[in-house]
mmCIF file of C-alpha atoms in Angstrom:
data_model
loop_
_atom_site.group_PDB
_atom_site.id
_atom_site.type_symbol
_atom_site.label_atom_id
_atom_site.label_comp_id
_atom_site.label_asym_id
_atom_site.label_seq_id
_atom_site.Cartn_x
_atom_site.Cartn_y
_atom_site.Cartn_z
ATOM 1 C CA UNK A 224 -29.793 -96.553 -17.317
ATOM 2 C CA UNK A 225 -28.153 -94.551 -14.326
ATOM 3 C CA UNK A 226 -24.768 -94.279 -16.136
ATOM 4 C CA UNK A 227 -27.101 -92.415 -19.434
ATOM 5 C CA UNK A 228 -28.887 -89.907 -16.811
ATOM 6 C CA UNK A 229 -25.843 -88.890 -15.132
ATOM 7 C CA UNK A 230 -24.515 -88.717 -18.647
ATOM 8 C CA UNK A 231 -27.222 -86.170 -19.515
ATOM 9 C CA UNK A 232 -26.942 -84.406 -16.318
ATOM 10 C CA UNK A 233 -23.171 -83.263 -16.518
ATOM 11 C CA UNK A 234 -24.097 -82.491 -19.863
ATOM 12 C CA UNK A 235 -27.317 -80.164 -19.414
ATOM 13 C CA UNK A 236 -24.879 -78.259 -16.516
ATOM 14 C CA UNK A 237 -21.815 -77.642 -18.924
ATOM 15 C CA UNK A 238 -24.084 -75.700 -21.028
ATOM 16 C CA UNK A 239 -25.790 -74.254 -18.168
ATOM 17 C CA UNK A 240 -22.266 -72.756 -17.075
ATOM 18 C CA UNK A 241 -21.490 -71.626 -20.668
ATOM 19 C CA UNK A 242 -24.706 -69.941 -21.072
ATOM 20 C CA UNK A 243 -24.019 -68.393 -17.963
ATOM 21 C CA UNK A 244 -20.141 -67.543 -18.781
ATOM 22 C CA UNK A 245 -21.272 -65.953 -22.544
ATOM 23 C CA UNK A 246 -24.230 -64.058 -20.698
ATOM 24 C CA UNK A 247 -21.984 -62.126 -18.359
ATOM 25 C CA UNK A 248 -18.777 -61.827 -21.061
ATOM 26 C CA UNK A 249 -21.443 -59.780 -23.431
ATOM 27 C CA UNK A 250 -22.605 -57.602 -20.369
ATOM 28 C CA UNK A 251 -18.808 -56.986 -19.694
ATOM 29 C CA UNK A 252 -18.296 -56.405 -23.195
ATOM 30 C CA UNK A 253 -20.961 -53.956 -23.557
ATOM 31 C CA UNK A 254 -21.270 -52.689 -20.049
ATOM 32 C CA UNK A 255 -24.136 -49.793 -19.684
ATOM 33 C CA UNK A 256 -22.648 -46.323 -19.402
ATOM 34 C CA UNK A 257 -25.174 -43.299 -17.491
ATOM 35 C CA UNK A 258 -24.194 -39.715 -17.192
ATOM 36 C CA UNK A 259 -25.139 -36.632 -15.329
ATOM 37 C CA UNK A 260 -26.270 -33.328 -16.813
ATOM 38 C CA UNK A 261 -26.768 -29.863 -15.860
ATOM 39 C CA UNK A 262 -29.366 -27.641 -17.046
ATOM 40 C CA UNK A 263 -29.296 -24.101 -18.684
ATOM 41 C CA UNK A 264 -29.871 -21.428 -16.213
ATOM 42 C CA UNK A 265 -29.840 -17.933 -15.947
ATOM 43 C CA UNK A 266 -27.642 -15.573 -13.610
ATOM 44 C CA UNK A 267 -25.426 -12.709 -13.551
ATOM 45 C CA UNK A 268 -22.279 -13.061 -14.672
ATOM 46 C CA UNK A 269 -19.116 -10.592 -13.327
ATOM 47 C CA UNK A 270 -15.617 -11.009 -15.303
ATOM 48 C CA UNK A 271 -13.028 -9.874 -12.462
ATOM 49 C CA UNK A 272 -9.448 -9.003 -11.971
ATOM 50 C CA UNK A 273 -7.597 -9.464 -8.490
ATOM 51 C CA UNK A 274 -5.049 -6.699 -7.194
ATOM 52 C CA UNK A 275 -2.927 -7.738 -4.374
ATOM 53 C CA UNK A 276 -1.663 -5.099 -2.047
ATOM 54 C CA UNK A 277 -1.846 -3.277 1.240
ATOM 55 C CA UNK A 278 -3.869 -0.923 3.316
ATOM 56 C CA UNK A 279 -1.719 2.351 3.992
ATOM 57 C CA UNK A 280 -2.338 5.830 5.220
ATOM 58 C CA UNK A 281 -3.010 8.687 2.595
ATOM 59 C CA UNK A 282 -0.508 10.909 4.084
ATOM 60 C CA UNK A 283 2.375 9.447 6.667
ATOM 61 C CA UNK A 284 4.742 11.912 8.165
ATOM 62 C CA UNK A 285 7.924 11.222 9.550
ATOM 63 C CA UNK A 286 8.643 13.587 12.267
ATOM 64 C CA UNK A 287 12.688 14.124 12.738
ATOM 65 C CA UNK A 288 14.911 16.154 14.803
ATOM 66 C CA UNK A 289 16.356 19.849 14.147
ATOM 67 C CA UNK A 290 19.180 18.860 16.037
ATOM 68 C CA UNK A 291 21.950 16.347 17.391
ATOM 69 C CA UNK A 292 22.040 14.023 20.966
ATOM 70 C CA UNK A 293 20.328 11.899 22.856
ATOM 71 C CA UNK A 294 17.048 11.166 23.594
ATOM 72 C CA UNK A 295 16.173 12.813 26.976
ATOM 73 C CA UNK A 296 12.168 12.200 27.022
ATOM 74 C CA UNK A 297 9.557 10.733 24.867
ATOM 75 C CA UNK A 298 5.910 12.087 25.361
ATOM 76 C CA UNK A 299 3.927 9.900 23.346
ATOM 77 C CA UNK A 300 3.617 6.376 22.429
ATOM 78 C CA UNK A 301 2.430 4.479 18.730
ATOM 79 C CA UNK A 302 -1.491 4.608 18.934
ATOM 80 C CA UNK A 303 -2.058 8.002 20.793
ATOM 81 C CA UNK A 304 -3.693 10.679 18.815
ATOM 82 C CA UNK A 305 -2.310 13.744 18.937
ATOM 83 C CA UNK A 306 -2.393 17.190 17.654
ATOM 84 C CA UNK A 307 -0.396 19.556 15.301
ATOM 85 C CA UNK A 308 2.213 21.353 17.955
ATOM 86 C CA UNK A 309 1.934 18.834 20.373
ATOM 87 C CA UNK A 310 5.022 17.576 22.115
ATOM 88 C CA UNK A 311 7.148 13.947 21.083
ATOM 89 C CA UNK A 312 10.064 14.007 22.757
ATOM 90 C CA UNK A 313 12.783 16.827 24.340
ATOM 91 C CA UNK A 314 16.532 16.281 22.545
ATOM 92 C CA UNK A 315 19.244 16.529 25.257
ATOM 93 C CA UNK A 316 22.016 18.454 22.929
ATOM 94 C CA UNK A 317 25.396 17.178 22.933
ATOM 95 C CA UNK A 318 27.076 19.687 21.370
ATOM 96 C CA UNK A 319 29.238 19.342 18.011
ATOM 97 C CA UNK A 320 33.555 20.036 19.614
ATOM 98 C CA UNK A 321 34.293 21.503 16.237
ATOM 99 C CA UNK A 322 31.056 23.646 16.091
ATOM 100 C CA UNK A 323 31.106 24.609 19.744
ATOM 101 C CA UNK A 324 35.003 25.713 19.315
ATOM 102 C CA UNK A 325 34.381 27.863 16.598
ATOM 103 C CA UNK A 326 30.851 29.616 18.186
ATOM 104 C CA UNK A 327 33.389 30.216 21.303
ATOM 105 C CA UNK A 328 36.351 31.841 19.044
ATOM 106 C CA UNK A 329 33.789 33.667 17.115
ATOM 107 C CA UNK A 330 32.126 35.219 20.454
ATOM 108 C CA UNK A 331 35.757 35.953 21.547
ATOM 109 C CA UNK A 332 36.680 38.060 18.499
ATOM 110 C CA UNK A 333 33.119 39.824 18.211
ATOM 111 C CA UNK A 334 33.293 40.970 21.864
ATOM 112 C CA UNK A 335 37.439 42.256 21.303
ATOM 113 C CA UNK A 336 36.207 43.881 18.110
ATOM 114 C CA UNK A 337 33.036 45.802 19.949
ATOM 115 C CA UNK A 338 35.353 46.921 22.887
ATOM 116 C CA UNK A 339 37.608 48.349 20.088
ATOM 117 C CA UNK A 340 34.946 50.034 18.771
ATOM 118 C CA UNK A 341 33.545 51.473 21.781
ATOM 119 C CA UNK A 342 36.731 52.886 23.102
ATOM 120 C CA UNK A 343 37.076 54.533 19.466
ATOM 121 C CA UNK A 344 33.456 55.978 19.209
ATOM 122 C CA UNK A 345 33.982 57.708 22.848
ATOM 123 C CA UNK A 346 37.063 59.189 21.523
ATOM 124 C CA UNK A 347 35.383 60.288 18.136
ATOM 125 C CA UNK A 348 32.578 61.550 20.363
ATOM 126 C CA UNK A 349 34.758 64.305 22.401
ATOM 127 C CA UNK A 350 36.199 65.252 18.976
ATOM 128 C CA UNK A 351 32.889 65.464 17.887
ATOM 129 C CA UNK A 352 32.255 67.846 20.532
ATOM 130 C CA UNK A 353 35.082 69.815 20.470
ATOM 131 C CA UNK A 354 34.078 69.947 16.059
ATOM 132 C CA UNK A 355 37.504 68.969 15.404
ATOM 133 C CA UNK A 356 35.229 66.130 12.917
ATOM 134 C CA UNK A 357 31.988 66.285 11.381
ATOM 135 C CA UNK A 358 28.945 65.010 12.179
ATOM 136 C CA UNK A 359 28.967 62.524 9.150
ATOM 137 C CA UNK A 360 32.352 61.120 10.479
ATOM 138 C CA UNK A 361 31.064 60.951 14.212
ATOM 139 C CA UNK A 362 27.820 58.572 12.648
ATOM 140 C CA UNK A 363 30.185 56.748 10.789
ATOM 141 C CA UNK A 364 32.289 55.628 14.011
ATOM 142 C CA UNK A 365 28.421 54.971 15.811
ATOM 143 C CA UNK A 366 27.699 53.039 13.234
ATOM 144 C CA UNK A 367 30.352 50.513 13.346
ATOM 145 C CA UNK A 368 30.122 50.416 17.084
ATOM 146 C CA UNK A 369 26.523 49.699 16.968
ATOM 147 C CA UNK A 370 27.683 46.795 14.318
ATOM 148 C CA UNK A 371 29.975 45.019 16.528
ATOM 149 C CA UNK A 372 27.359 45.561 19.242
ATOM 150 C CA UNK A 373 24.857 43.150 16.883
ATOM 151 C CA UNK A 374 27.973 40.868 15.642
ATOM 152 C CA UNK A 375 28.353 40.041 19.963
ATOM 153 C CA UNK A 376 24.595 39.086 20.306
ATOM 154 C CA UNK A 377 24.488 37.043 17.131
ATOM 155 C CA UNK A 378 27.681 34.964 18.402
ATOM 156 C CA UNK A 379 26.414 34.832 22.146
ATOM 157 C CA UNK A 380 23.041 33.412 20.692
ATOM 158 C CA UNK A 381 24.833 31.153 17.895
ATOM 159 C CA UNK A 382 26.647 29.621 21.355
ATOM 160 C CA UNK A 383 23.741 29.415 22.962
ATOM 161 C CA UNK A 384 21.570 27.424 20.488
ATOM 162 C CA UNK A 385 24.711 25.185 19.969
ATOM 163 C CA UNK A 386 24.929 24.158 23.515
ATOM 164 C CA UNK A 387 21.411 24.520 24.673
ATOM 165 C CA UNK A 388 19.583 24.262 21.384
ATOM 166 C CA UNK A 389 17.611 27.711 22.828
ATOM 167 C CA UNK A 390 17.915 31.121 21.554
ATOM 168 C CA UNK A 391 18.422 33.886 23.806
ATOM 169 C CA UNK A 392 16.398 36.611 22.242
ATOM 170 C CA UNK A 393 13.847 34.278 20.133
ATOM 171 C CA UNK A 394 13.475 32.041 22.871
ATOM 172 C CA UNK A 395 13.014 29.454 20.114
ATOM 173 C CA UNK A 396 13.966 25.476 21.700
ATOM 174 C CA UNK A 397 14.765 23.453 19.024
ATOM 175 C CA UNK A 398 15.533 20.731 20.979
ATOM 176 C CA UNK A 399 11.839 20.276 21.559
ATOM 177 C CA UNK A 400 10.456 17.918 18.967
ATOM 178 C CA UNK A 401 6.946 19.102 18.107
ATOM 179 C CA UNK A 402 4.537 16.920 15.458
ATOM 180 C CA UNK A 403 3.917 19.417 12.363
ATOM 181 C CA UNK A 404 0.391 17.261 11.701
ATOM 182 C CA UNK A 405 -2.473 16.334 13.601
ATOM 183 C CA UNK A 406 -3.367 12.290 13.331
ATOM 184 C CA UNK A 407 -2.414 9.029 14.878
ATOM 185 C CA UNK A 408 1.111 8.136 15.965
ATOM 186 C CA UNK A 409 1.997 5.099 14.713
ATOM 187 C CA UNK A 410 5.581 4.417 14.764
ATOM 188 C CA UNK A 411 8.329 5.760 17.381
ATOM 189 C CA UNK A 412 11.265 3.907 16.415
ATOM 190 C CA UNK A 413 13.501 5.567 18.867
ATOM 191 C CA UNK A 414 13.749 4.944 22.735
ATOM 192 C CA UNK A 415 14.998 7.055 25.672
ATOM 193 C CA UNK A 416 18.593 6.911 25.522
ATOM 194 C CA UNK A 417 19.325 6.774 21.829
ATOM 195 C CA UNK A 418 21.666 8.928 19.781
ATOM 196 C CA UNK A 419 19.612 10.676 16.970
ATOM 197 C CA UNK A 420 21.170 13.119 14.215
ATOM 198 C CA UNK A 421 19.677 16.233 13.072
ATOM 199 C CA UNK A 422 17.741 16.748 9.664
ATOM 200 C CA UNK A 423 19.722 18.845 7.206
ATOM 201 C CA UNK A 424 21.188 19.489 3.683
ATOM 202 C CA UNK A 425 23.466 15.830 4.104
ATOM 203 C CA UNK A 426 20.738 13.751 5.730
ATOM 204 C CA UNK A 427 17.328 12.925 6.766
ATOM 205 C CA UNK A 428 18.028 12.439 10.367
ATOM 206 C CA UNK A 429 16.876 10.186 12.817
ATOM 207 C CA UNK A 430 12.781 9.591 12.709
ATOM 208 C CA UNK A 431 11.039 10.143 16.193
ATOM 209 C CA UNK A 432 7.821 9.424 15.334
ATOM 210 C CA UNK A 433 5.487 8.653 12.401
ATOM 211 C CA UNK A 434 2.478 10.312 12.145
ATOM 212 C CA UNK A 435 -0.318 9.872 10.127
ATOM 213 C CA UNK A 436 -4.260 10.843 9.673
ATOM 214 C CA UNK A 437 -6.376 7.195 9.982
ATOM 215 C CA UNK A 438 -9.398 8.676 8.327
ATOM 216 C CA UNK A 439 -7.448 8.497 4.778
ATOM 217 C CA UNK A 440 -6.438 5.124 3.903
ATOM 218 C CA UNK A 441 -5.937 3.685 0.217
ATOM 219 C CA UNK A 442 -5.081 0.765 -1.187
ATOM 220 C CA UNK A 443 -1.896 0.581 -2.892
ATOM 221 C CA UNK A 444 -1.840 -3.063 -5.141
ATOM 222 C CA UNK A 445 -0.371 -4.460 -8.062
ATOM 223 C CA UNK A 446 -2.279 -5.480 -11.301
ATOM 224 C CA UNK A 447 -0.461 -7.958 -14.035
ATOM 225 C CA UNK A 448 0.015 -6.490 -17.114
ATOM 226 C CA UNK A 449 -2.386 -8.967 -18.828
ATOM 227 C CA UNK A 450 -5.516 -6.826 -17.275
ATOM 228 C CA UNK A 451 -3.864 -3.308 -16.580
ATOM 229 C CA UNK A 452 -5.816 -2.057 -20.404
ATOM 230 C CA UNK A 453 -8.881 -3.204 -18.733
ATOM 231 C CA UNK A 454 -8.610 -0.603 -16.142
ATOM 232 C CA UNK A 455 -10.149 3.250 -15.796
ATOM 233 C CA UNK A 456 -9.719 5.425 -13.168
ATOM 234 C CA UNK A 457 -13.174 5.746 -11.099
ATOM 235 C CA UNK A 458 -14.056 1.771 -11.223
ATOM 236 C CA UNK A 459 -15.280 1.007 -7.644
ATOM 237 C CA UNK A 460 -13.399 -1.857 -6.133
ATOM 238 C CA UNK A 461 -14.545 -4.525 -3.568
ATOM 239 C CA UNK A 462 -11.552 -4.704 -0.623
ATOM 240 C CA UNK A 463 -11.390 -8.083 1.206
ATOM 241 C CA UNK A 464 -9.044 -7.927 4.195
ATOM 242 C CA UNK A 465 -6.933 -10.604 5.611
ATOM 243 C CA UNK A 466 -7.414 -9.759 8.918
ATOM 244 C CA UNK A 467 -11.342 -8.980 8.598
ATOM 245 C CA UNK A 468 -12.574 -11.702 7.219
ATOM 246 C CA UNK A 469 -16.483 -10.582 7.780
ATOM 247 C CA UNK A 470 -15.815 -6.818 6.504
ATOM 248 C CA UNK A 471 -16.357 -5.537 2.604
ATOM 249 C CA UNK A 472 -14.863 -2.300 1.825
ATOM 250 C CA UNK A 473 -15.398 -0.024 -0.640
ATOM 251 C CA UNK A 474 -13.003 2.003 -2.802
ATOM 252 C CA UNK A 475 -12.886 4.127 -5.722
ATOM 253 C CA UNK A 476 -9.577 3.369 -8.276
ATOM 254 C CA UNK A 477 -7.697 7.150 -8.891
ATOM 255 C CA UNK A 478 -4.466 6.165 -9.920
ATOM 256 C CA UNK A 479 -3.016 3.614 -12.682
ATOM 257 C CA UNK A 480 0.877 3.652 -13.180
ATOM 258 C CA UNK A 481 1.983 4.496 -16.109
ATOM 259 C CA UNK A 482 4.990 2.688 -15.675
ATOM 260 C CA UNK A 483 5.369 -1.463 -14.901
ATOM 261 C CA UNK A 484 7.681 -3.400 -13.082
ATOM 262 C CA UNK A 485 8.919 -6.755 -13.540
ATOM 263 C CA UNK A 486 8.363 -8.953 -10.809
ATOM 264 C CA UNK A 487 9.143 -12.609 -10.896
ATOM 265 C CA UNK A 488 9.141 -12.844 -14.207
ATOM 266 C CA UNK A 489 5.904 -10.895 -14.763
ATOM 267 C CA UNK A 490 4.863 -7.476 -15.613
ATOM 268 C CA UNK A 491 3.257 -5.734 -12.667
ATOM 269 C CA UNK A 492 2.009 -2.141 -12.741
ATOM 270 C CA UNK A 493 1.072 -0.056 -9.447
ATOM 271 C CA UNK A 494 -2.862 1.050 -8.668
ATOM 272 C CA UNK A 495 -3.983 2.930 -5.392
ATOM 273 C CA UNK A 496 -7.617 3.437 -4.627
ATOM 274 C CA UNK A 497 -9.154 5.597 -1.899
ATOM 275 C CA UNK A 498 -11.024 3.847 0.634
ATOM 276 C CA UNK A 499 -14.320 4.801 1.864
ATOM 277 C CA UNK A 500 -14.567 4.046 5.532
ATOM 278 C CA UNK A 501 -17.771 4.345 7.951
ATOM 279 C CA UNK A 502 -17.606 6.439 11.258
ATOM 280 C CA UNK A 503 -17.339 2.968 13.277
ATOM 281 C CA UNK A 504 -14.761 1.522 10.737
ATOM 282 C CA UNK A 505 -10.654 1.344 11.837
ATOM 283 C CA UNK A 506 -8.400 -0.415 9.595
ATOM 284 C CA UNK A 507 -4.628 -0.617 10.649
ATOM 285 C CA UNK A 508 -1.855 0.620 8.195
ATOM 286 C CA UNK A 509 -0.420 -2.502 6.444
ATOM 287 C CA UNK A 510 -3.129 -4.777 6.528
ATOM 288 C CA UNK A 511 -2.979 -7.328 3.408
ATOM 289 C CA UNK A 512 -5.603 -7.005 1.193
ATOM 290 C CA UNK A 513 -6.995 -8.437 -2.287
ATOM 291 C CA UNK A 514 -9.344 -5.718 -4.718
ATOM 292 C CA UNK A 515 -11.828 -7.630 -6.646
ATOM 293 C CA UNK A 516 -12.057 -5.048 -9.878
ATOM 294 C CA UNK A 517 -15.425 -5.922 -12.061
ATOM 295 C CA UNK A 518 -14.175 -5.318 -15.565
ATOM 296 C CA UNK A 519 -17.319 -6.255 -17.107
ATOM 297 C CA UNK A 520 -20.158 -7.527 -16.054
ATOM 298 C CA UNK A 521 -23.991 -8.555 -17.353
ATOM 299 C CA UNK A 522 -27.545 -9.252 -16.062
ATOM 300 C CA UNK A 523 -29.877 -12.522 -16.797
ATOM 301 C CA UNK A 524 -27.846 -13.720 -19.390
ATOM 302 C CA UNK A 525 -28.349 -17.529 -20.083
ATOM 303 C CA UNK A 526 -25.201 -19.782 -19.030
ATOM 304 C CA UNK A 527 -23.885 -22.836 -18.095
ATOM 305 C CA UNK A 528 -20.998 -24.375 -16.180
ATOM 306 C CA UNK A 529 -17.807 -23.813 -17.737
ATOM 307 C CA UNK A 530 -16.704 -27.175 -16.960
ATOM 308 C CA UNK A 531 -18.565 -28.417 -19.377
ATOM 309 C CA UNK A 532 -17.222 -27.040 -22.326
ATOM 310 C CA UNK A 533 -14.827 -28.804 -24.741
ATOM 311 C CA UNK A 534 -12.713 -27.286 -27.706
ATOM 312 C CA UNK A 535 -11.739 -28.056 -30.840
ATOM 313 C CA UNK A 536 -9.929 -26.398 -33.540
ATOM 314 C CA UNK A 537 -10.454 -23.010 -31.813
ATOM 315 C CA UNK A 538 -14.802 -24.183 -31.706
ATOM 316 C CA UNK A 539 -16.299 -24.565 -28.505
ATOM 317 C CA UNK A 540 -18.537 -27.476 -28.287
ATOM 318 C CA UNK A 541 -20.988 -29.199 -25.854
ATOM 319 C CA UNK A 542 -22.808 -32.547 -25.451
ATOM 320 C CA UNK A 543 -26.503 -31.648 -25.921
ATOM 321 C CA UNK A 544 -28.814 -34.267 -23.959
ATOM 322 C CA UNK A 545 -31.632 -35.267 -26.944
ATOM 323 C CA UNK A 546 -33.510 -38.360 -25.985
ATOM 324 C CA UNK A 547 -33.430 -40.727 -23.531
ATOM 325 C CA UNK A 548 -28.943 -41.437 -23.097
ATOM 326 C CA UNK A 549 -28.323 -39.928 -26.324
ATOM 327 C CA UNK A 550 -26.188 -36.766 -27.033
ATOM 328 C CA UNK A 551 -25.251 -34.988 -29.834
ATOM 329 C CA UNK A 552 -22.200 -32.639 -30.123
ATOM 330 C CA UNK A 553 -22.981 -29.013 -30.637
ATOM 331 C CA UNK A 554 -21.023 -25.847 -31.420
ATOM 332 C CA UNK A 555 -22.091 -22.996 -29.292
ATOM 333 C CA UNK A 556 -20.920 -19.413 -29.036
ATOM 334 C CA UNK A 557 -19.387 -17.981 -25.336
ATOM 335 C CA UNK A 558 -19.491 -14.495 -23.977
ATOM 336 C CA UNK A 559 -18.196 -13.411 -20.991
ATOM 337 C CA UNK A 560 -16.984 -15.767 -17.831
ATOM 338 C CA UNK A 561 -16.323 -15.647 -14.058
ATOM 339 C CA UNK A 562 -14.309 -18.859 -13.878
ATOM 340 C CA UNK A 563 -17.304 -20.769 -13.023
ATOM 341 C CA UNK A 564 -20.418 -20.177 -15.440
ATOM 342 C CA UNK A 565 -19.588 -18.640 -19.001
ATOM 343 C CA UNK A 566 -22.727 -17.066 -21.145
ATOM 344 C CA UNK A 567 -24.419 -18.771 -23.658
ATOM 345 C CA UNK A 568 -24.836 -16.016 -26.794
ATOM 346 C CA UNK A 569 -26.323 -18.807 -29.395
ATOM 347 C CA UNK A 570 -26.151 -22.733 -29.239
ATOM 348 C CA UNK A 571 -28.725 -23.380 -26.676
ATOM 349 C CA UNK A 572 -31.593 -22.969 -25.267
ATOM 350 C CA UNK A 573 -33.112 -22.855 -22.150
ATOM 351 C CA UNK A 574 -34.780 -25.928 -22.109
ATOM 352 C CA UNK A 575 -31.268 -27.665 -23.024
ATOM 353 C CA UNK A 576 -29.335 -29.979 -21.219
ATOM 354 C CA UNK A 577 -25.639 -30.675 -21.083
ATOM 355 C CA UNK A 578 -23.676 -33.696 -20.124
ATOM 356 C CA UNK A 579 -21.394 -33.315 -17.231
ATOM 357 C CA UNK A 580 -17.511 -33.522 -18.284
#
């Protein structure tokens, strides 16, 4: 009798344990699956382009020297304001050997010549007295003296300026570097001591300073050519700052370049926008900056997250929520998108809701 009921014992828990086994293979099998949805909602939607670039003065003036030699004094530093006429630096001259040997011979000869002269016209004079010549011959011998007389100042004062970098007469210095602008200085690349080389018809010369006005700043950026046909001069642009995190400016776009450039293997075409700046705003030339550029943009338009979209065939569908954990595929039409929510233009509603991808 004990050897039956142990019998039935093992037997009723071998089918407990397969009961058990089947029961939790067909919930494995068939496991419950729960997703997440978003609503419809309404917003404003802004489709933007980025332009890279930098902040930079309107106008920047490099201010050079009118002549050759070392730097004797520098009267201003980068960051002073200063104004048009004011003094940079004073140019001690060394002057040219070739140049200075030729002002020398050509002093030499003009001041032989005018002695030749003069010792003529005083004997054309007593002639002139004595009317053994005319009066038209007598001017013509006071005329060439008074010729040579000019030829010796303009070689005394070409030796002069060569050596001194003064005039005699003019009392112009040229070896006084003056800024030609009124603004901020904010370069001087040179230092007491330093050679520099004039400005003329074979070079630019050395740069003393750089100059600029700090109340005109644009934005100079590049746009790719996929978004450059979006553009028109006047669109307002929203400047974002590296280095001022905290500060939106404002800027209106007033030039598109015609012309692009490849960079890295892209099409990039130039933009500049003048900055509007507020009497207790400062920005520094050649700050980074990015220009947000709203190319299109609507009000309370119905949307939904962009993530949820999928495609197919070119279509753009959605899972539409309908009852309890059911959901039905549904083509919908798009307008425009900010990379985050895209616009609903027919599809659904505003009751709807979509299942999270």
């Amino acid at each position: 009798m004990k050897k039956a009921i142990k019998i039935i014992f093992i037997l009723v828990l071998i089918g407990s344990l397969g009961f058990l086994g089947f029961f939790v293979y067909q919930k494995t099998d068939n496991p419950t699956q729960t997703f997440e949805t978003d609503s419809t909602f309404v917003t404003n939607i802004e489709k933007k382009t980025v332009a890279t670039g930098s902040i930079n003065p309107r106008k920047e003036i490099e201010i050079k020297s009118q002549v050759s030699g070392v730097v004797d004094k520098l009267f201003v530093e980068a960051g002073d304001n200063i104004k048009a006429g004011q003094l940079i630096a004073k140019i001690k001259i060394i002057p040219d050997v070739v140049a200075l040997n030729n002002a020398e011979a050509n002093l030499k000869e003009a001041v032989i010549n005018f002695k030749n002269a003069e010792k003529e016209l005083t004997r054309q004079k007593k002639l002139f007295h004595e009317k053994v010549i005319s009066e038209f011959e007598y001017n013509q011998y006071l005329l060439t003296y008074n010729l040579n007389n000019q030829q010796v100042d303009a070689a005394e004062n070409n030796l002069q300026l060569i050596k001194e970098g003064a005039s005699k007469k003019s009392g112009a210095v040229s070896n006084l570097v003056r800024s030609t602008v009124s603004g901020m200085v904010l370069d001087v690349p040179v230092k007491e001591g330093n050679f520099v080389i004039e400005t003329n018809t074979f070079n630019d010369g050395t740069t003393i300073a750089s100059v600029a006005n700090m109340n005109e700043m644009v934005f100079e950026g590049k746009v790719d050519e996929a978004e450059v046909g979006k553009l028109v001069e006047g669109m307002a642009l929203k400047l974002t700052v590296g280095a001022l995190d905290s500060v939106e400016f404002i800027a209106n776009l007033e030039y598109i370049s015609p012309k692009g450039k490849e960079e890295e293997g892209a099409i990039q075409f130039e933009v500049r926008a003048a900055i509007t700046l507020q009497s207790d705003q400062f920005l520094r030339a050649g700050y980074s900056a990015n220009a947000d550029i709203v190319l299109e943009r609507k009000n309370d338009v119905l949307a939904i997250k962009e993530s949820n979209l999928f495609f197919e065939k070119k279509k753009v569908f959605v899972e539409v929520l309908i009852e309890g954990e059911k959901f039905e595929r549904r083509e919908i039409k798009t307008g425009i998108s900010d990379g985050i929510n895209i616009e609903v233009l027919s599809g659904l509603t505003s009751e709807d809701k979509v299942k999270q991808i």
